[in-house]
Each structure stands twice: as structure tokens, then as C-alpha cells.
mmCIF file of C-alpha atoms in Angstrom:
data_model
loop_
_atom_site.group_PDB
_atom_site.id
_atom_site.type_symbol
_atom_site.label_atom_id
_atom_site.label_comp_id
_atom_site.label_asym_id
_atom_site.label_seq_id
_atom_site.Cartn_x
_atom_site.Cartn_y
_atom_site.Cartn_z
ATOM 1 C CA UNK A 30 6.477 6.454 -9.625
ATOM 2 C CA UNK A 31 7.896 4.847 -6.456
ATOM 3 C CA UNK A 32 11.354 4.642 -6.163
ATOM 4 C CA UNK A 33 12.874 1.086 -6.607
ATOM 5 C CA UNK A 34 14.131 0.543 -3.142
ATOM 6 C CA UNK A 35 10.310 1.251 -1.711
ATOM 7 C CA UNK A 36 8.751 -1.143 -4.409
ATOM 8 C CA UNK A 37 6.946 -4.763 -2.819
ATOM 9 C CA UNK A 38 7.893 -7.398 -5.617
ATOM 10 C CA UNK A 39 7.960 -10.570 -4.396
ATOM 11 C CA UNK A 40 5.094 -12.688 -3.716
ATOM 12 C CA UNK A 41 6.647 -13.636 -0.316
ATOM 13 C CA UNK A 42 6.838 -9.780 0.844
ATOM 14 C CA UNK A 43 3.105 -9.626 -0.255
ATOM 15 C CA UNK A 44 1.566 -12.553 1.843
ATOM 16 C CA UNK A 45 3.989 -11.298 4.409
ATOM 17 C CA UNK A 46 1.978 -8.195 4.654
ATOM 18 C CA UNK A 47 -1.213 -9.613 3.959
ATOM 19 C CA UNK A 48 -1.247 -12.877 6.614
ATOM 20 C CA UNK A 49 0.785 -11.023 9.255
ATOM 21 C CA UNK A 50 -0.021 -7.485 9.261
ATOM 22 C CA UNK A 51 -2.792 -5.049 10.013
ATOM 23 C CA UNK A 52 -5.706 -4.527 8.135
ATOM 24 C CA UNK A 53 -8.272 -1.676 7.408
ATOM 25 C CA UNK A 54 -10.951 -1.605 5.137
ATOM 26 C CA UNK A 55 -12.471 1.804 3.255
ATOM 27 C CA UNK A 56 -15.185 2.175 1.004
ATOM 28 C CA UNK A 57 -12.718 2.199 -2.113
ATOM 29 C CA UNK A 58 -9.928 0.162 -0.680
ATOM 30 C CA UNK A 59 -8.300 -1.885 1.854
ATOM 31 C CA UNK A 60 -4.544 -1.399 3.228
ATOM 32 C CA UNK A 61 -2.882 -4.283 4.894
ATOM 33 C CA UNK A 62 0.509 -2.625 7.036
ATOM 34 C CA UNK A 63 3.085 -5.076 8.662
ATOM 35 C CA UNK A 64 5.023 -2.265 10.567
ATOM 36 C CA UNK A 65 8.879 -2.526 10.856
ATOM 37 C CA UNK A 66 8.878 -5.866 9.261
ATOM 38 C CA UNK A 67 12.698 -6.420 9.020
ATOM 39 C CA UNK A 68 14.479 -9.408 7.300
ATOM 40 C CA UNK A 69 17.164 -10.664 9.553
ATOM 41 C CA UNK A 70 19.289 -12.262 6.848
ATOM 42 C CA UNK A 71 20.075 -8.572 4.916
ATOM 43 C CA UNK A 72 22.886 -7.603 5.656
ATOM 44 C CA UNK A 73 23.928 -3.756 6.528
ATOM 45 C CA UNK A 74 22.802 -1.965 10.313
ATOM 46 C CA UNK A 75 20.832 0.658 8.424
ATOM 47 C CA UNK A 76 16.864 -0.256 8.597
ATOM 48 C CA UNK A 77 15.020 -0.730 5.589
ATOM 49 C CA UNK A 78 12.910 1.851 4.067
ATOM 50 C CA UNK A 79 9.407 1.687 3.753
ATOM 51 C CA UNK A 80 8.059 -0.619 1.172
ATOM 52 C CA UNK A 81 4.599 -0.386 -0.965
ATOM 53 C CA UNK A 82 2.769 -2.733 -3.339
ATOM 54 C CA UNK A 83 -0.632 -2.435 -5.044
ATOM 55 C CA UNK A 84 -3.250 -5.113 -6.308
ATOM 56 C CA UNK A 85 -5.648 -3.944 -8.443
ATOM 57 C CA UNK A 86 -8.313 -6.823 -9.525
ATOM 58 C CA UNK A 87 -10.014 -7.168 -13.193
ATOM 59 C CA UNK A 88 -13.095 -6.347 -10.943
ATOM 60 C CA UNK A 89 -11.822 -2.599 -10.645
ATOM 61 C CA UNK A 90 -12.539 -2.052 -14.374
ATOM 62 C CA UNK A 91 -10.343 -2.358 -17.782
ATOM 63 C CA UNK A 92 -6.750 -1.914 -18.241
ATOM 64 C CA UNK A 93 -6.936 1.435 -18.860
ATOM 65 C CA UNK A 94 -8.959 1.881 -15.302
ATOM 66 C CA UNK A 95 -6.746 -0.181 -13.539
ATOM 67 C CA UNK A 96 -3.489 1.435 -14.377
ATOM 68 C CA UNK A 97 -4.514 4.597 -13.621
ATOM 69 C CA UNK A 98 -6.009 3.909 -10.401
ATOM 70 C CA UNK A 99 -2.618 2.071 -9.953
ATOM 71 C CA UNK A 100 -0.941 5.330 -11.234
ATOM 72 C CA UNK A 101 -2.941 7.192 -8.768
ATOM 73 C CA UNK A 102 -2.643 5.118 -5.776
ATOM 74 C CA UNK A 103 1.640 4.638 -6.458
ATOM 75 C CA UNK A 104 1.775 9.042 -6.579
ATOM 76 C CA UNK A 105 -0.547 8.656 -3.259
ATOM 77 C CA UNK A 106 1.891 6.484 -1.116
ATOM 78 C CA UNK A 107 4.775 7.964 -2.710
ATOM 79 C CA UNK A 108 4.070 11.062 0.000
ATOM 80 C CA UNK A 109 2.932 9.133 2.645
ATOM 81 C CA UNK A 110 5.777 6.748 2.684
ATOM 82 C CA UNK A 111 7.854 8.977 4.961
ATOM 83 C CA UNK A 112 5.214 8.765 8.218
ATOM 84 C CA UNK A 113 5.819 5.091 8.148
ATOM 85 C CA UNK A 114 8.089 3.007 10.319
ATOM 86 C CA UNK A 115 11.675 1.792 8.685
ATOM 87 C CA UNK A 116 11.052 -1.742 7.578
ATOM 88 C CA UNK A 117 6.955 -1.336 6.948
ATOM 89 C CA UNK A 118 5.808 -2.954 4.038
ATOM 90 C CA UNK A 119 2.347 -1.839 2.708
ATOM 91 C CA UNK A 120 -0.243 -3.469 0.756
ATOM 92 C CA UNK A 121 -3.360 -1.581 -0.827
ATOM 93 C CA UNK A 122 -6.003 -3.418 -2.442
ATOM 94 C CA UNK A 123 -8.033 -1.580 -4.936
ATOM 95 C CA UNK A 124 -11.939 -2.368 -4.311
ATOM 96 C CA UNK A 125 -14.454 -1.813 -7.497
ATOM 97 C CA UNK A 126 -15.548 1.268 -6.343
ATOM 98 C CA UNK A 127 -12.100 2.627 -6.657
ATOM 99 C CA UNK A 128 -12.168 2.485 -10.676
ATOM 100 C CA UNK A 129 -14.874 6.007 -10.302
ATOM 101 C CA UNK A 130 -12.997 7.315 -7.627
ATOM 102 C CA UNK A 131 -11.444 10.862 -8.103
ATOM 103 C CA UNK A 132 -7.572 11.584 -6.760
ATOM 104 C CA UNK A 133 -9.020 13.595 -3.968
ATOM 105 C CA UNK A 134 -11.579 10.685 -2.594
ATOM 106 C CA UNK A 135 -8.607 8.017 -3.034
ATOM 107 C CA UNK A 136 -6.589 9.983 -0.738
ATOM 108 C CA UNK A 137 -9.040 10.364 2.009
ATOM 109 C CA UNK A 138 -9.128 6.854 2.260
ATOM 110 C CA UNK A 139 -5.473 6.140 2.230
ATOM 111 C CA UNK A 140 -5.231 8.374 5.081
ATOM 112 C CA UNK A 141 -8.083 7.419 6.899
ATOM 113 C CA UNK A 142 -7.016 3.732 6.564
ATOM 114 C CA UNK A 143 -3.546 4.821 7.298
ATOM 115 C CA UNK A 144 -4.323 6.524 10.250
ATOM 116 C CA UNK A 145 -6.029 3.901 11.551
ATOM 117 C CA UNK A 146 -3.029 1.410 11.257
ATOM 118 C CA UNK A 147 -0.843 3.300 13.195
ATOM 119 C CA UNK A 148 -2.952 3.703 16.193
ATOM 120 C CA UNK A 149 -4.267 7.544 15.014
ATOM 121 C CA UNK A 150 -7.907 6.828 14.566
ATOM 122 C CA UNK A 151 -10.922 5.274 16.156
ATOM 123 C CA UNK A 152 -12.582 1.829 14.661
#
């Protein structure tokens, strides 16, 4: 589970990521990254962590597939949300393939995609 202060839950924060960020596509999923998005009305001088949200379509399989792969994904970016810049907020979109996915092939795209985002990795 993702701690609540690295949770995306408003729709704003969403198309924020979505429209105005970075994208990269994988075979099982796509991550959109707006890096050190900050909001200038919160208050406070610290920057804001990391942030993460998750969309996982009908077209991913049942309930029972998407929450895990939701499960799976959440547990995934829970490590990875340290190696992003304060203020990033982070969309993954779950592609059908991603219902038959194992953990281990989930993670290889996360990073790959990841690593692409920030620069690390070639097109």
C-alpha cells in the first residue's frame, strides 16, 4: 500500500500528469511522469513528495484481475518512489496484456518506462 501523502486522488492531479507530462509506452503499460510538478498555492517551503496513481480499465480483465494488478503495480512504485524528483506525480496505465503479466515482467516495464522518463534510456 502507498502511503497517503504519495497517493494521486484528484481528477485534476491526474489530467495534470496525463496532458502535461511525459509519456512512455511498454508492452503491458504506459507511465505518464510530470516531474517536480509543484502547486504554488500549498503552503510550507518543504517540496512535495512524490505522488502515484493507477488506472486500470475493465479491458485489463475482472475485478479480481484488476485489483491485483492494481495491488501489484501500488507494491511496484511503492520502491521506486524514492528515485523520483520532489513534487513528481506519476500515472501508470494498465494495458490488457497486463491482467497475465507476472510481478517480475510488471517490474521490468516500470523500470524500463521509468528509466526512460528521466532521461536514463534510449527511445
Amino acid at each position: 500500500m502507498l502511503p497517503t501523502e504519495n497517493r494521486l486522488r484528484r481528477r485534476e492531479d491526474f489530467a495534470i500528469a496525463v496532458r502535461r507530462g511525459r509519456r512512455a509506452g511498454r508492452p503491458l503499460l504506459v507511465v505518464h511522469l510530470r516531474s517536480g510538478a509543484t502547486d504554488p498555492h500549498a503552503p510550507g517551503e518543504s517540496a512535495p513528495p512524490a505522488r502515484a496513481g493507477f488506472v486500470v480499465s475493465k479491458a485489463v480483465g475482472g475485478a479480481v484481475v484488476r485489483n491485483q494488478v492494481k495491488r501489484r503495480l501500488r507494491h511496484l512504485m511503492r520502491e521506486r518512489l524514492s528515485e523520483l524528483p520532489p513534487g513528481s506525480l506519476v500515472v501508470v496505465r494498465a494495458l490488457p496484456g497486463a491482467g497475465d503479466a507476472d510481478h517480475a515482467q510488471l517490474a521490468r516495464d516500470l523500470d524500463a518506462a521509468l528509466q526512460r522518463l528521466q532521461g536514463g534510456g534510449a527511445r
